Amino acid sequence: MSLDEIRPKSARAASPLTAAVSTARWIRSAGIDGEHGRHWVANPDPHGRSAVGSQPRSLYSGAAGVVLFFLELAGATGQEAYLEDARGGAEWLAATWRRDDDLSLYHGLTGTMIALMEAGWVLGDDRLTAEAAAIAELIVSRGRTGADGFGWTHDPTQRGDGGIILGLLRAATQLGMPAYEAAAVEAGLRIARLPVPGRRLGDVDGAPPDAITPGFLAGTAGTVFLLARLYGVTGDERFLGAARSGAGFVREVSVVGDRWAMVPHHVPQARELHYAGFCSGAAGVARMFYELYRVTGDPGDLDWLERLAHGVVDSAAPPRRTNGYWNVACQCCGTAGLVELFVGLWAVTGRASCLEFARTLAADLVARATDHEGRGYRWYQAYRRLRPGEVSADTGYMVGAAGIGAALLHLDAAGQPDRPRRVLLLPDNPFPAIPVPPTALLQTP
């Protein structure tokens, strides 16, 4: 029996856009309306629990990420109803964000700020923009200067100060507030002075306490991305020097072939475990190398981006599953994050093979979606590799359906170079916000 024969007919027929619309139908079914607006249950299954626990406002698994998805879907379809979904979520965030203490990008207030800025701009609502600015002011005020410099969490990675700094840089540009950039740069200088390679995992994801990860979300690559971004903003060579040091470590610990490269999950203990996804694997590390290329123009960085992409194609092409590419679909560590990588690479290089592989990945995503009684697409997955029996379907962005739907919308936009449109990218995504190669944009009808 072929794979097509066991797929639901609706899955076989779905385009990226229609799949995203079906995803929105399921997310809507998880909505809760109240006096402050709308939010969404992370896992609406009876007795269901979110893969990451309760983070109702977060970019990772809560309302902030769902708002971004509905804003994008409205732009892709022209349907005002999706703007109302986004508005309800943004109003709830604006009314309730003061209940949170976490300042981070993915799990806290920096992510809420990003969602409110985008919603305020798209919806033309100054109240939402004002609340985003209030969050930015709070974040800056919470920074502390210690013996080693200015910062918030003492964690230089994207999970800590790295993500906060990227959010403040975005806010400085979008809200026109140089003070936010100044705080971001000051905190970045503290990180630039830290020893590279970076951070000990300390029992994260089953790693030993003395492990070091070269990956993106909690490791060296994400910190290097930040330093490269700060170099691009300031031209300060201290940032570039630190970034080059960290990138050298990533190259040193990687496994390299004729045209490919793979990055270990952590060293020295897991040199043979190569994640494919964003958080700790090739999809995230590739962002680091592209950001370096973007700000320096060094072709060696672009070569490493392509090597990592080749490593994914050679080792993790659907329907294969490996220890580093298991039963997981989400943006964080699964297939949706790989779609983002290959759509971005298409926008950078214009190579048709990149877009075709993104479509292969998307077809695999759609085929694996569940659509109980036509209530919309959701993805059941084993979010944690070490707990393969712990399967759930979430609504959120980095861990669930909203982020998968966003990746499908980015692929849909890339497939229409004759109708270019802006997509909403998070601050740690360096690829073009119009996911179409410049050569295509310059072509005349």
Short mmCIF file of C-alpha atoms in Angstrom, two decimals, residues 54-424:
data_model
loop_
_atom_site.label_atom_id
_atom_site.label_comp_id
_atom_site.label_asym_id
_atom_site.label_seq_id
_atom_site.Cartn_x
_atom_site.Cartn_y
_atom_site.Cartn_z
CA SER A 54 1.20 26.45 31.21
CA GLN A 55 2.47 29.53 29.35
CA PRO A 56 -0.81 31.16 28.24
CA ARG A 57 0.69 34.37 26.84
CA SER A 58 3.98 33.08 25.49
CA LEU A 59 5.33 33.09 21.97
CA TYR A 60 6.33 29.48 22.49
CA SER A 61 2.97 27.93 23.33
CA GLY A 62 0.49 30.71 24.10
CA ALA A 63 -1.51 33.58 22.69
CA ALA A 64 1.38 35.70 21.36
CA GLY A 65 2.30 33.11 18.74
CA VAL A 66 -1.34 32.42 17.80
CA VAL A 67 -1.88 36.16 17.23
CA LEU A 68 1.04 36.23 14.80
CA PHE A 69 -0.38 33.26 12.90
CA PHE A 70 -3.81 34.87 12.49
CA LEU A 71 -2.23 38.15 11.35
CA GLU A 72 -0.35 36.25 8.66
CA LEU A 73 -3.37 34.22 7.62
CA ALA A 74 -5.42 37.40 7.19
CA GLY A 75 -2.73 38.80 4.91
CA ALA A 76 -2.55 35.60 2.88
CA THR A 77 -6.30 35.18 2.43
CA GLY A 78 -7.67 38.71 2.64
CA GLN A 79 -10.25 37.47 5.15
CA GLU A 80 -11.18 40.07 7.78
CA ALA A 81 -12.41 37.36 10.15
CA TYR A 82 -8.82 36.29 10.83
CA LEU A 83 -7.95 39.87 11.76
CA GLU A 84 -10.70 39.70 14.35
CA ASP A 85 -9.15 36.54 15.77
CA ALA A 86 -5.82 38.36 16.00
CA ARG A 87 -7.45 41.44 17.50
CA GLY A 88 -9.15 39.42 20.23
CA GLY A 89 -5.87 37.75 21.16
CA ALA A 90 -3.91 41.00 21.07
CA GLU A 91 -6.46 42.73 23.31
CA TRP A 92 -6.20 39.87 25.81
CA LEU A 93 -2.40 40.16 25.78
CA ALA A 94 -2.60 43.93 26.24
CA ALA A 95 -4.92 43.52 29.22
CA THR A 96 -3.09 40.70 30.99
CA TRP A 97 0.65 40.91 30.27
CA ARG A 98 1.40 42.51 33.64
CA ARG A 99 0.73 39.14 35.27
CA ASP A 100 3.99 37.78 33.82
CA ASP A 101 7.48 38.10 35.29
CA ASP A 102 9.50 36.17 32.69
CA LEU A 103 11.21 38.64 30.35
CA SER A 104 12.46 36.19 27.73
CA LEU A 105 11.62 36.08 24.03
CA TYR A 106 9.99 32.70 23.69
CA HIS A 107 8.51 32.16 27.12
CA GLY A 108 7.90 35.67 28.39
CA LEU A 109 7.26 39.36 27.87
CA THR A 110 9.64 40.01 24.98
CA GLY A 111 7.56 37.66 22.83
CA THR A 112 4.35 39.35 23.96
CA MET A 113 5.89 42.69 22.98
CA ILE A 114 6.67 41.36 19.49
CA ALA A 115 3.08 40.16 19.01
CA LEU A 116 1.60 43.46 20.21
CA MET A 117 3.90 45.52 17.96
CA GLU A 118 2.90 43.49 14.91
CA ALA A 119 -0.78 43.55 15.82
CA GLY A 120 -0.71 47.29 16.45
CA TRP A 121 0.90 47.91 13.07
CA VAL A 122 -1.34 45.57 11.05
CA LEU A 123 -4.56 46.56 12.81
CA GLY A 124 -3.69 50.27 13.00
CA ASP A 125 -4.39 50.21 16.75
CA ASP A 126 -2.26 52.67 18.71
CA ARG A 127 -3.40 51.17 22.01
CA LEU A 128 -1.70 47.88 21.20
CA THR A 129 1.46 49.68 20.12
CA ALA A 130 1.44 51.65 23.38
CA GLU A 131 1.24 48.43 25.38
CA ALA A 132 4.19 47.02 23.42
CA ALA A 133 6.16 50.15 24.27
CA ALA A 134 5.20 49.76 27.93
CA ILE A 135 6.64 46.25 27.90
CA ALA A 136 9.86 47.50 26.30
CA GLU A 137 10.17 50.19 28.98
CA LEU A 138 9.66 47.58 31.69
CA ILE A 139 12.29 45.28 30.18
CA VAL A 140 14.87 48.06 30.02
CA SER A 141 14.09 49.10 33.60
CA ARG A 142 14.56 45.54 34.86
CA GLY A 143 18.13 45.37 33.58
CA ARG A 144 20.86 45.42 36.23
CA THR A 145 24.53 46.35 36.07
CA GLY A 146 26.84 43.96 37.89
CA ALA A 147 30.54 43.34 38.02
CA ASP A 148 30.51 41.81 34.54
CA GLY A 149 28.21 44.37 32.92
CA PHE A 150 24.54 45.04 32.14
CA GLY A 151 21.93 42.34 31.65
CA TRP A 152 18.89 40.50 32.94
CA THR A 153 19.26 36.73 33.33
CA HIS A 154 23.01 35.98 33.24
CA ASP A 155 22.16 33.51 30.44
CA PRO A 156 23.68 34.73 27.13
CA THR A 157 21.67 32.37 24.93
CA GLN A 158 18.43 32.95 23.05
CA ARG A 159 16.56 31.50 26.01
CA GLY A 160 17.87 34.32 28.18
CA ASP A 161 19.48 37.69 27.45
CA GLY A 162 20.11 36.86 23.81
CA GLY A 163 16.41 36.73 22.98
CA ILE A 164 15.65 39.83 25.06
CA ILE A 165 18.31 41.80 23.20
CA LEU A 166 16.96 40.74 19.81
CA GLY A 167 13.49 41.84 20.88
CA LEU A 168 14.74 45.24 22.02
CA LEU A 169 16.55 45.77 18.72
CA ARG A 170 13.29 45.05 16.88
CA ALA A 171 11.40 47.42 19.19
CA ALA A 172 13.98 50.18 18.73
CA THR A 173 13.43 50.07 14.98
CA GLN A 174 9.67 49.54 14.94
CA LEU A 175 8.83 51.97 17.75
CA GLY A 176 11.53 54.52 16.92
CA MET A 177 13.16 54.43 20.36
CA PRO A 178 17.00 54.60 20.31
CA ALA A 179 17.11 53.98 24.08
CA TYR A 180 16.03 50.38 23.50
CA GLU A 181 18.92 49.85 21.10
CA ALA A 182 21.32 51.42 23.58
CA ALA A 183 20.24 48.97 26.30
CA ALA A 184 20.52 46.08 23.87
CA VAL A 185 24.04 47.06 22.82
CA GLU A 186 25.18 47.50 26.43
CA ALA A 187 23.90 44.04 27.33
CA GLY A 188 25.48 42.63 24.18
CA LEU A 189 28.89 43.96 25.14
CA ARG A 190 28.73 41.91 28.34
CA ILE A 191 28.00 38.79 26.26
CA ALA A 192 30.82 39.60 23.82
CA ARG A 193 33.27 39.51 26.73
CA LEU A 194 32.20 36.04 27.87
CA PRO A 195 34.31 32.98 27.09
CA VAL A 196 33.35 31.07 23.97
CA PRO A 197 32.12 28.35 23.32
CA GLY A 198 29.40 29.34 25.70
CA ARG A 199 26.96 27.67 27.99
CA ARG A 200 26.82 24.44 29.92
CA LEU A 201 23.51 22.70 29.39
CA GLY A 202 23.21 21.47 32.96
CA ASP A 203 20.86 18.49 32.52
CA VAL A 204 18.71 20.13 29.83
CA ASP A 205 17.10 17.56 27.52
CA GLY A 206 18.89 14.71 29.27
CA ALA A 207 22.41 16.08 28.72
CA PRO A 208 25.09 15.68 31.40
CA PRO A 209 25.78 18.69 33.64
CA ASP A 210 29.14 19.38 31.98
CA ALA A 211 27.81 19.22 28.41
CA ILE A 212 28.18 22.17 26.01
CA THR A 213 25.82 22.66 23.09
CA PRO A 214 26.75 24.35 19.82
CA GLY A 215 23.04 24.69 18.95
CA PHE A 216 20.81 27.72 18.58
CA LEU A 217 18.18 28.12 21.29
CA ALA A 218 20.36 27.26 24.28
CA GLY A 219 23.84 27.23 22.81
CA THR A 220 26.72 28.83 20.97
CA ALA A 221 25.08 29.32 17.58
CA GLY A 222 22.28 31.47 18.97
CA THR A 223 24.75 33.61 20.88
CA VAL A 224 26.89 34.03 17.76
CA PHE A 225 23.78 35.03 15.80
CA LEU A 226 23.12 37.74 18.37
CA LEU A 227 26.70 39.01 18.24
CA ALA A 228 26.60 39.12 14.44
CA ARG A 229 23.32 41.04 14.55
CA LEU A 230 24.85 43.55 16.96
CA TYR A 231 27.86 43.94 14.68
CA GLY A 232 25.50 44.69 11.82
CA VAL A 233 23.71 47.31 13.91
CA THR A 234 26.79 49.00 15.38
CA GLY A 235 29.81 48.14 13.26
CA ASP A 236 31.68 47.48 16.54
CA GLU A 237 34.47 44.99 15.84
CA ARG A 238 34.22 43.58 19.36
CA PHE A 239 30.97 41.92 18.37
CA LEU A 240 32.39 40.50 15.16
CA GLY A 241 35.50 39.16 16.90
CA ALA A 242 33.42 37.34 19.51
CA ALA A 243 31.06 36.04 16.82
CA ARG A 244 33.94 34.65 14.76
CA SER A 245 35.33 32.92 17.84
CA GLY A 246 32.01 31.21 18.51
CA ALA A 247 31.46 30.27 14.87
CA GLY A 248 34.92 28.72 14.83
CA PHE A 249 33.94 26.49 17.74
CA VAL A 250 30.80 25.35 15.92
CA ARG A 251 32.82 24.48 12.82
CA GLU A 252 35.43 22.69 14.90
CA VAL A 253 32.97 20.31 16.59
CA SER A 254 30.91 19.62 13.44
CA VAL A 255 31.13 16.52 11.25
CA VAL A 256 32.01 17.59 7.70
CA GLY A 257 31.81 15.75 4.38
CA ASP A 258 32.49 16.72 0.77
CA ARG A 259 29.55 19.10 0.58
CA TRP A 260 27.66 18.66 3.86
CA ALA A 261 28.02 19.30 7.58
CA MET A 262 26.17 18.12 10.69
CA VAL A 263 26.36 19.63 14.17
CA PRO A 264 26.32 17.52 17.36
CA HIS A 265 23.59 18.10 19.91
CA HIS A 266 26.16 18.47 22.69
CA VAL A 267 29.83 17.79 23.31
CA PRO A 268 31.85 15.94 24.32
CA GLN A 269 29.30 13.22 25.06
CA ALA A 270 26.97 13.23 22.03
CA ARG A 271 29.10 13.90 18.98
CA GLU A 272 27.07 11.35 16.95
CA LEU A 273 23.64 12.83 17.82
CA HIS A 274 22.79 15.34 15.10
CA TYR A 275 19.51 17.24 15.41
CA ALA A 276 17.95 18.50 12.20
CA GLY A 277 15.64 21.10 13.74
CA PHE A 278 15.83 24.71 14.87
CA CYS A 279 16.48 24.51 18.60
CA SER A 280 19.61 22.35 18.67
CA GLY A 281 20.31 21.35 15.08
CA ALA A 282 21.06 22.34 11.52
CA ALA A 283 18.01 24.57 10.94
CA GLY A 284 19.08 26.90 13.76
CA VAL A 285 22.84 26.79 13.22
CA ALA A 286 22.24 27.64 9.55
CA ARG A 287 20.60 30.89 10.67
CA MET A 288 23.81 31.81 12.48
CA PHE A 289 25.91 31.35 9.36
CA TYR A 290 23.48 33.29 7.19
CA GLU A 291 23.44 36.19 9.65
CA LEU A 292 27.25 36.26 9.53
CA TYR A 293 27.12 36.25 5.74
CA ARG A 294 24.46 38.97 5.74
CA VAL A 295 26.55 41.38 7.82
CA THR A 296 30.03 40.56 6.47
CA GLY A 297 29.53 39.21 2.94
CA ASP A 298 32.01 36.39 3.61
CA PRO A 299 31.23 33.57 1.11
CA GLY A 300 32.63 31.04 3.58
CA ASP A 301 29.62 31.62 5.82
CA LEU A 302 27.23 31.04 2.93
CA ASP A 303 29.11 27.83 2.13
CA TRP A 304 28.47 26.58 5.67
CA LEU A 305 24.79 27.46 5.40
CA GLU A 306 24.58 25.32 2.28
CA ARG A 307 26.59 22.50 3.85
CA LEU A 308 24.13 22.31 6.73
CA ALA A 309 21.20 22.29 4.30
CA HIS A 310 22.82 19.44 2.34
CA GLY A 311 23.27 17.55 5.59
CA VAL A 312 19.55 17.80 6.25
CA VAL A 313 18.61 16.65 2.76
CA ASP A 314 21.00 13.70 2.92
CA SER A 315 20.07 12.55 6.42
CA ALA A 316 16.55 13.69 7.25
CA ALA A 317 14.50 13.71 4.06
CA PRO A 318 10.92 12.50 4.70
CA PRO A 319 9.71 9.90 5.40
CA ARG A 320 12.96 8.90 7.14
CA ARG A 321 13.21 9.39 10.91
CA THR A 322 16.45 9.48 12.89
CA ASN A 323 17.46 10.16 16.49
CA GLY A 324 17.80 13.82 15.49
CA TYR A 325 14.63 13.97 13.37
CA TRP A 326 11.98 11.95 15.11
CA ASN A 327 8.18 12.12 15.38
CA VAL A 328 8.05 15.90 15.76
CA ALA A 329 6.43 18.47 13.48
CA CYS A 330 6.78 21.82 15.24
CA GLN A 331 8.90 24.91 14.60
CA CYS A 332 11.20 24.26 17.56
CA CYS A 333 12.68 20.88 16.76
CA GLY A 334 10.68 19.47 13.86
CA THR A 335 9.62 19.67 10.25
CA ALA A 336 8.15 23.19 10.33
CA GLY A 337 11.53 24.62 11.34
CA LEU A 338 13.08 22.87 8.34
CA VAL A 339 10.45 24.36 6.04
CA GLU A 340 11.53 27.78 7.33
CA LEU A 341 15.17 26.96 6.55
CA PHE A 342 14.57 25.89 2.96
CA VAL A 343 12.12 28.70 2.19
CA GLY A 344 14.77 31.10 3.49
CA LEU A 345 17.48 29.45 1.44
CA TRP A 346 15.29 29.72 -1.67
CA ALA A 347 14.82 33.43 -1.01
CA VAL A 348 18.59 33.87 -0.67
CA THR A 349 19.82 31.73 -3.57
CA GLY A 350 16.86 31.34 -5.93
CA ARG A 351 17.69 27.66 -6.38
CA ALA A 352 14.61 25.69 -7.36
CA SER A 353 15.84 22.63 -5.43
CA CYS A 354 15.46 24.53 -2.15
CA LEU A 355 11.83 25.35 -2.83
CA GLU A 356 11.14 21.80 -3.99
CA PHE A 357 12.57 20.34 -0.80
CA ALA A 358 10.49 22.78 1.26
CA ARG A 359 7.45 21.47 -0.62
CA THR A 360 8.50 17.89 0.13
CA LEU A 361 8.70 18.74 3.80
CA ALA A 362 5.33 20.49 3.70
CA ALA A 363 3.70 17.53 1.97
CA ASP A 364 5.00 15.31 4.75
CA LEU A 365 3.57 17.71 7.34
CA VAL A 366 0.16 17.77 5.71
CA ALA A 367 0.11 14.00 5.33
CA ARG A 368 0.78 13.59 9.05
CA ALA A 369 -1.90 16.05 10.18
CA THR A 370 -4.95 14.76 12.02
CA ASP A 371 -8.38 16.09 11.02
CA HIS A 372 -10.95 14.50 13.34
CA GLU A 373 -14.44 14.91 11.88
CA GLY A 374 -13.32 17.80 9.70
CA ARG A 375 -12.58 20.02 12.70
CA GLY A 376 -9.22 21.13 11.35
CA TYR A 377 -5.59 20.13 11.22
CA ARG A 378 -3.57 19.41 14.33
CA TRP A 379 -0.30 17.55 14.75
CA TYR A 380 0.23 14.86 17.36
CA GLN A 381 3.93 14.60 18.09
CA ALA A 382 6.48 13.43 20.62
CA TYR A 383 7.88 16.85 21.48
CA ARG A 384 10.61 15.39 23.69
CA ARG A 385 12.85 12.92 21.88
CA LEU A 386 13.61 11.07 25.10
CA ARG A 387 9.89 10.50 25.82
CA PRO A 388 8.57 8.98 22.60
CA GLY A 389 5.36 7.80 24.26
CA GLU A 390 4.45 11.30 25.46
CA VAL A 391 2.38 12.48 22.48
CA SER A 392 0.26 15.64 22.35
CA ALA A 393 -1.11 18.25 19.94
CA ASP A 394 -0.62 21.92 20.87
CA THR A 395 -2.06 25.11 19.43
CA GLY A 396 1.00 27.34 20.03
CA TYR A 397 3.69 28.70 17.72
CA MET A 398 7.03 27.09 18.52
CA VAL A 399 5.52 23.88 19.85
CA GLY A 400 2.34 23.44 17.82
CA ALA A 401 -0.15 24.19 15.10
CA ALA A 402 0.18 27.99 14.89
CA GLY A 403 3.87 27.76 14.02
CA ILE A 404 3.28 24.91 11.58
CA GLY A 405 0.57 26.97 9.91
CA ALA A 406 2.93 29.97 9.73
CA ALA A 407 5.62 27.86 8.04
CA LEU A 408 3.05 26.71 5.48
CA LEU A 409 2.08 30.34 4.83
CA HIS A 410 5.73 31.25 4.28
CA LEU A 411 5.99 28.45 1.74
CA ASP A 412 2.80 29.67 0.07
CA ALA A 413 4.29 33.17 -0.22
CA ALA A 414 7.54 31.79 -1.65
CA GLY A 415 5.57 29.95 -4.32
CA GLN A 416 4.06 33.18 -5.68
CA PRO A 417 6.93 35.39 -6.85
CA ASP A 418 4.51 37.29 -9.08
CA ARG A 419 2.57 38.39 -5.99
CA PRO A 420 5.23 39.10 -3.35
CA ARG A 421 4.01 39.66 0.19
CA ARG A 422 5.61 40.30 3.56
CA VAL A 423 5.66 37.46 6.06
CA LEU A 424 6.05 37.85 9.82
#
